[in-house]
C-alpha positions as YAML, in Angstrom:
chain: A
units: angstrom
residues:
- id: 1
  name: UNK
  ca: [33.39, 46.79, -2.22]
- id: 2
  name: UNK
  ca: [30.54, 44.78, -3.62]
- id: 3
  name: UNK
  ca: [29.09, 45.71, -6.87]
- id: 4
  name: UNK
  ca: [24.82, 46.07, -6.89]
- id: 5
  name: UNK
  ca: [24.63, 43.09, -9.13]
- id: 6
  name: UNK
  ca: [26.90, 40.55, -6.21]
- id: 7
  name: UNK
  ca: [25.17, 41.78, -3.82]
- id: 8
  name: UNK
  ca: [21.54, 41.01, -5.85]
- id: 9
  name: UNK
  ca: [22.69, 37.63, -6.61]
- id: 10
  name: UNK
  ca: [24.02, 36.97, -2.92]
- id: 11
  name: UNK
  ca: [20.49, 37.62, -1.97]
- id: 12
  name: UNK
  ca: [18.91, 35.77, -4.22]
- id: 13
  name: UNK
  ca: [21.06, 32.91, -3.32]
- id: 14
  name: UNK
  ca: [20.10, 33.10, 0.20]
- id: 15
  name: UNK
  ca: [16.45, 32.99, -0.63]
- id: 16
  name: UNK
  ca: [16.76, 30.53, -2.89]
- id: 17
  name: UNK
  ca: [18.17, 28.32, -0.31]
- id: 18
  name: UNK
  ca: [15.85, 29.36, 2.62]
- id: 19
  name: UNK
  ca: [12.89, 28.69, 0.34]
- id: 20
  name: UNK
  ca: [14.75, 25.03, -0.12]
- id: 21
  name: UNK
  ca: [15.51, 24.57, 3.11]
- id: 22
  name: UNK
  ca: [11.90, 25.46, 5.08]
- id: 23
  name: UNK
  ca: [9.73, 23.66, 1.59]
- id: 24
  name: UNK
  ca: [8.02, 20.56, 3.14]
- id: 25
  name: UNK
  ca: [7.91, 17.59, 0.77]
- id: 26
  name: UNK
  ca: [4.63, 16.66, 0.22]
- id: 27
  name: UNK
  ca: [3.29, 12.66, 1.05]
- id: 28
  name: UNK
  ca: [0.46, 11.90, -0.91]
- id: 29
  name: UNK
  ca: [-2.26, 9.55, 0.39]
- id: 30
  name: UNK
  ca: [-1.78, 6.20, -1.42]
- id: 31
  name: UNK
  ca: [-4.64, 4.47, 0.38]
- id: 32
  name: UNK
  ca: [-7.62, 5.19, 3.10]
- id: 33
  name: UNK
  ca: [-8.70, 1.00, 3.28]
- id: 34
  name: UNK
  ca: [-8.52, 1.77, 6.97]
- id: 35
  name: UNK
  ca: [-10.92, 4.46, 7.58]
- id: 36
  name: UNK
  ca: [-13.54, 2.82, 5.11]
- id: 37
  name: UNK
  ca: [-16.55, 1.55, 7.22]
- id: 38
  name: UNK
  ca: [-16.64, -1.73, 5.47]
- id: 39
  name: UNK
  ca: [-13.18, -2.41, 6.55]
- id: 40
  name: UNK
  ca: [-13.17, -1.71, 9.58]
- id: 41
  name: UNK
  ca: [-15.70, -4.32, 10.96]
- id: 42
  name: UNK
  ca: [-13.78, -6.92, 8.70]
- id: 43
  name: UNK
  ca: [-10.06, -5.41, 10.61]
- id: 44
  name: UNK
  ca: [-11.73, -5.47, 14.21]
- id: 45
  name: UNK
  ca: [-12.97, -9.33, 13.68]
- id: 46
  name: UNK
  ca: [-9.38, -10.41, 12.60]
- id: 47
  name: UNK
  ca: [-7.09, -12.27, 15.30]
- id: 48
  name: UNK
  ca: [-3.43, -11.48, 15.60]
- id: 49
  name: UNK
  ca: [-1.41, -12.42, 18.66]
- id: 50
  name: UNK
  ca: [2.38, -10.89, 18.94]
- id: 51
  name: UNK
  ca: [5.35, -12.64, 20.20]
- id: 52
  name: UNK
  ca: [4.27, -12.65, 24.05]
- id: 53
  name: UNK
  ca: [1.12, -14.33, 22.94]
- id: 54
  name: UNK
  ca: [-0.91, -11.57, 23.51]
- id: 55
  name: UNK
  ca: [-4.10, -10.22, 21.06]
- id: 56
  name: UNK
  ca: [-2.93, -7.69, 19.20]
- id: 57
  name: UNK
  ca: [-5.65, -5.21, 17.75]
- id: 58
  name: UNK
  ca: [-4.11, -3.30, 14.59]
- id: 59
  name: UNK
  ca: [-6.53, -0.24, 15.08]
- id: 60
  name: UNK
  ca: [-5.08, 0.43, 18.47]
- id: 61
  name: UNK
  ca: [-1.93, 2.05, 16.33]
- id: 62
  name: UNK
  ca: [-4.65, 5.02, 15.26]
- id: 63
  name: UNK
  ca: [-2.73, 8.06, 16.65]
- id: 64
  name: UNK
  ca: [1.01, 6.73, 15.83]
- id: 65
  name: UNK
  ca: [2.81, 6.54, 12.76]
- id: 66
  name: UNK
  ca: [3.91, 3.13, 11.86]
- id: 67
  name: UNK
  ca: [5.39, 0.55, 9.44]
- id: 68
  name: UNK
  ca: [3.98, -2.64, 8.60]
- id: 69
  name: UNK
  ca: [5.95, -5.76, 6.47]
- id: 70
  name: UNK
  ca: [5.50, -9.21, 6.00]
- id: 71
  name: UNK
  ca: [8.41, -11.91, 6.38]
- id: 72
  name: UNK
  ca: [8.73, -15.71, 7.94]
- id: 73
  name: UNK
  ca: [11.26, -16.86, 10.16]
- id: 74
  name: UNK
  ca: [12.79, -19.49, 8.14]
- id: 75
  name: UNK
  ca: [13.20, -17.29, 5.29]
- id: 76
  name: UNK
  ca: [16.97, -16.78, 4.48]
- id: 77
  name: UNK
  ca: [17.08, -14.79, 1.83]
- id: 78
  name: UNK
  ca: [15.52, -11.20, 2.07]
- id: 79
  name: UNK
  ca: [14.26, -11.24, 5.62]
- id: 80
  name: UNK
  ca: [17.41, -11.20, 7.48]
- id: 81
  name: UNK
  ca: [18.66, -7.94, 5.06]
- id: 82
  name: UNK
  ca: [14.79, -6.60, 5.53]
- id: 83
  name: UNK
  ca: [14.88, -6.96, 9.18]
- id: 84
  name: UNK
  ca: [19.00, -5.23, 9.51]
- id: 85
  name: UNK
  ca: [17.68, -2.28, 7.62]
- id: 86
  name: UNK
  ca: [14.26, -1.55, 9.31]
- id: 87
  name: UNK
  ca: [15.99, -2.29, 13.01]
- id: 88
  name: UNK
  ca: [18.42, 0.76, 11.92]
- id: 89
  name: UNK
  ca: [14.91, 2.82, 10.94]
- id: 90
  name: UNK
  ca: [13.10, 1.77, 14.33]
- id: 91
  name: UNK
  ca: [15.95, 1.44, 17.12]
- id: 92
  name: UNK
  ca: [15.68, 3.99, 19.46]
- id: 93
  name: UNK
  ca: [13.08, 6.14, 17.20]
- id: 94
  name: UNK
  ca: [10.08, 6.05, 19.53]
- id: 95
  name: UNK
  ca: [8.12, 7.86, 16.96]
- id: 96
  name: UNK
  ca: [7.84, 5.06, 14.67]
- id: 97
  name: UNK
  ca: [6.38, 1.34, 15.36]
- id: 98
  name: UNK
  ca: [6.82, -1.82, 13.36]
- id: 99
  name: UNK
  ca: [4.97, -4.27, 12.98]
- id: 100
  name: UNK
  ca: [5.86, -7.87, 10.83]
- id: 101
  name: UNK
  ca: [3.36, -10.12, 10.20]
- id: 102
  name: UNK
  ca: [4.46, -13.95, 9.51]
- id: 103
  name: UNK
  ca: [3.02, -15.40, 6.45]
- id: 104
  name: UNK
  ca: [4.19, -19.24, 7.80]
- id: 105
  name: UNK
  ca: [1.84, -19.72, 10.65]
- id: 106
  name: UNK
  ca: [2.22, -22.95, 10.59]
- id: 107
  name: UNK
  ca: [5.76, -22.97, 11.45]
- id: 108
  name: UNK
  ca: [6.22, -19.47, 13.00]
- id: 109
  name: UNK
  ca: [4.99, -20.79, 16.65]
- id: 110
  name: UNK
  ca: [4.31, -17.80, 19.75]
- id: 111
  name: UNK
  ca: [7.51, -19.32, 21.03]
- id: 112
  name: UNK
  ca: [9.27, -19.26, 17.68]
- id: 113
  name: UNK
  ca: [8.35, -15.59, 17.05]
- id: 114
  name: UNK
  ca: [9.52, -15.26, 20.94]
- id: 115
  name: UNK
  ca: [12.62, -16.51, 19.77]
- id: 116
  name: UNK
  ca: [13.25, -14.83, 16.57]
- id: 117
  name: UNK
  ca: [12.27, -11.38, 18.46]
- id: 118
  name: UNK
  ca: [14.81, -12.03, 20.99]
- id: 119
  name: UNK
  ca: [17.72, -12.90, 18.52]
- id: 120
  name: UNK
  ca: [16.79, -9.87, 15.99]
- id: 121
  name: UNK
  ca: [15.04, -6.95, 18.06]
- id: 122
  name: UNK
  ca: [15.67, -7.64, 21.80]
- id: 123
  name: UNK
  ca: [16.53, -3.99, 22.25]
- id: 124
  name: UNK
  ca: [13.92, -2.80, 20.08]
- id: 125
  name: UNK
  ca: [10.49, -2.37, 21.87]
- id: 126
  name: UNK
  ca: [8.51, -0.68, 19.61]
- id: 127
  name: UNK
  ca: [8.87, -3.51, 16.82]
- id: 128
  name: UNK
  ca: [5.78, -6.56, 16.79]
- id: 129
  name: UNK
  ca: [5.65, -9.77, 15.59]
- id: 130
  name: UNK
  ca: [2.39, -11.02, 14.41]
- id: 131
  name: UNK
  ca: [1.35, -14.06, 13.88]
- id: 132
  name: UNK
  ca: [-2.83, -15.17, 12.84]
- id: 133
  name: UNK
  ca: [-4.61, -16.96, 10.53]
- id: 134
  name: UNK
  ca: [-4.39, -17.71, 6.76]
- id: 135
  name: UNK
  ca: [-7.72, -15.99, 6.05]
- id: 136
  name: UNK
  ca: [-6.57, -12.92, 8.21]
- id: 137
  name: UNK
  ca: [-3.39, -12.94, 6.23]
- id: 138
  name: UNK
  ca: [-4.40, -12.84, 3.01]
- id: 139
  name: UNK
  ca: [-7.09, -9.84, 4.05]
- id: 140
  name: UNK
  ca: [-4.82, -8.04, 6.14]
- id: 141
  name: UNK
  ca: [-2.06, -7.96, 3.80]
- id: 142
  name: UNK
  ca: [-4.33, -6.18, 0.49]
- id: 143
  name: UNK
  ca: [-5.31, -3.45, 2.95]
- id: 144
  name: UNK
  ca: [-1.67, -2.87, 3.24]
- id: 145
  name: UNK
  ca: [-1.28, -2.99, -0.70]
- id: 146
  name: UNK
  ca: [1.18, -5.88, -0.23]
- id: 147
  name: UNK
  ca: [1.59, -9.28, -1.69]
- id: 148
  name: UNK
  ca: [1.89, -12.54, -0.41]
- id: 149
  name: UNK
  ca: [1.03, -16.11, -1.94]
- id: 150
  name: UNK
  ca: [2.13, -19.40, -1.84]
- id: 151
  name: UNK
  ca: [3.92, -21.94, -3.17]
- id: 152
  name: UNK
  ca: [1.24, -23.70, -5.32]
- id: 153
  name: UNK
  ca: [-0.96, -25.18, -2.51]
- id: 154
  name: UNK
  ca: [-3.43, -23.88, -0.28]
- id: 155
  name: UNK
  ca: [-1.83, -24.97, 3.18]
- id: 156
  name: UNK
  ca: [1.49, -22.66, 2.72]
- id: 157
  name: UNK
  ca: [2.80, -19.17, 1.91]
- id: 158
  name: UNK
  ca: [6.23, -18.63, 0.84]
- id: 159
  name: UNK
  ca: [6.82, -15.67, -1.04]
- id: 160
  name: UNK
  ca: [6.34, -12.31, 0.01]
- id: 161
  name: UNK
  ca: [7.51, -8.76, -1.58]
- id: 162
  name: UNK
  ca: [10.20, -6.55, 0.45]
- id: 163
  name: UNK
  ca: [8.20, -3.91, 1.12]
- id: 164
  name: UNK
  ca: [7.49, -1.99, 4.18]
- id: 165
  name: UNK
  ca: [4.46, 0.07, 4.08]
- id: 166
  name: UNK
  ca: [4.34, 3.69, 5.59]
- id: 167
  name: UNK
  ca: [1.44, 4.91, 7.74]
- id: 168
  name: UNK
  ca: [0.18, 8.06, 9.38]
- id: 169
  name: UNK
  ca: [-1.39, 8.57, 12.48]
- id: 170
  name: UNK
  ca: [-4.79, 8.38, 10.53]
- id: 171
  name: UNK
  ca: [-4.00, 4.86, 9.34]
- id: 172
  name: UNK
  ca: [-3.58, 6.41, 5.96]
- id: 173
  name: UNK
  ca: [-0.84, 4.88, 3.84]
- id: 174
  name: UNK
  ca: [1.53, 7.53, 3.00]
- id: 175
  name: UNK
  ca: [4.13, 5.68, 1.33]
- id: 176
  name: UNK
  ca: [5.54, 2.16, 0.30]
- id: 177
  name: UNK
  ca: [9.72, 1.36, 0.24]
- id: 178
  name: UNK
  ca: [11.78, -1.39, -1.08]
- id: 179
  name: UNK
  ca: [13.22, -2.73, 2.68]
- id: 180
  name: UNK
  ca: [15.91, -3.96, 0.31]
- id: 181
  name: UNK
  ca: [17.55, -0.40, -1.02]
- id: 182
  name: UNK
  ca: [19.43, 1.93, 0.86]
- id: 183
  name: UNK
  ca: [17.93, 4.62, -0.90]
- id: 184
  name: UNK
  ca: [14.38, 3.76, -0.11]
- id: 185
  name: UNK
  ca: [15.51, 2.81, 3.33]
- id: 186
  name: UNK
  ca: [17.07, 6.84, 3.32]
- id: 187
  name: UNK
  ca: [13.44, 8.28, 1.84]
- id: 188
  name: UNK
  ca: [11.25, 6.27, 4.30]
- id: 189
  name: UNK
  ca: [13.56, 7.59, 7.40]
- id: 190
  name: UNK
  ca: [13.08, 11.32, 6.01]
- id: 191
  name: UNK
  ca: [8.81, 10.30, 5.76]
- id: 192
  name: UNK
  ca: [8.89, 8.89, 9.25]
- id: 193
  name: UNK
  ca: [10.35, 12.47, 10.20]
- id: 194
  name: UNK
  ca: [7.78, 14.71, 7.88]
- id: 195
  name: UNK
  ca: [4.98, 12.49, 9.68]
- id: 196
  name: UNK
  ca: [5.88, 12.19, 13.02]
- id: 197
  name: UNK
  ca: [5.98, 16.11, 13.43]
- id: 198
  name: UNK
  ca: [2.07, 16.48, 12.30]
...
């Protein structure tokens, strides 16, 4: 026989844990640079072509949630840990859609890209390679609050963070993860899921 104050507390526990369970975490809005008129004329006159050679307009994502980073093909340090841990986010998730941008244009050919796509993310559709210009670079990449530079001269880039950068179907960004930690990788995969059902 159970006492008035057992059963009090097993209904309290119950609702304590219902109250947990259906409590939606809360994204904030880092950054609206995509929605701001005068970025928007500056983002439709940039060029990016993906790994098929094909233009590749980053406004036509409006309506999907999606992930952007920045790597280089040569790079063997980060990138190939960056690219194993967002192909586990983005492999066979159709919600979600990655795109990388190359910050070596120089040396990160269409048919390089082509290459590199096929080696790391044959199987993965919804993941783009990007390739454009310096200029385009360097602007595209402070809308997406990330940072890339170069090695001292003006002809090169070579460093760029391990971030990925989380957006809504608004083109608001909603979140940016280390690519690098499992943890981050663990919170970005439950934001993906909080996002993708608005």
């Amino acid at each position: 026989m159970f006492s008035k104050n057992t059963l009090f507390f097993s209904f309290l526990t119950v609702f304590i844990l219902l109250s947990c369970v259906s409590s939606e975490v809360k994204l904030p809005i880092i950054n609206k640079a995509f929605l701001e008129d005068k970025n928007i004329s500056e983002i439709e006159s940039m060029s990016f072509r993906n790994q098929f050679n094909k233009e590749f307009s980053v406004t036509s994502l409006k309506g999907k949630v999606h992930l952007v980073n920045f790597f280089f093909v040569s790079c063997t340090t980060i990138c190939p840990i960056m690219a194993h841990n967002l192909k586990d986010v983005v492999l066979g998730n159709n919600n979600i859609d990655l795109l990388s941008f190359t910050i070596d244009p120089e040396n990160d050919s269409i048919s390089v890209l082509k290459k590199y796509h096929k080696n790391v993310a044959e199987n993965v559709p919804n993941w783009t390679f990007l390739r454009g210009n310096k200029k385009d670079l360097r602007n595209i990449a402070k809308l997406y609050l990330s940072y890339i530079t170069n090695n001292g001269s003006d002809d090169s880039y070579f460093y760029h963070s391990s971030s990925v950068v989380l957006l809504d179907k608004k083109m608001r960004i909603r979140g940016v993860y280390d690519s690098l930690d499992k943890e981050e990788i663990a919170l970005l995969e439950r934001d993906i899921k909080i996002l993708s059902k608005k």
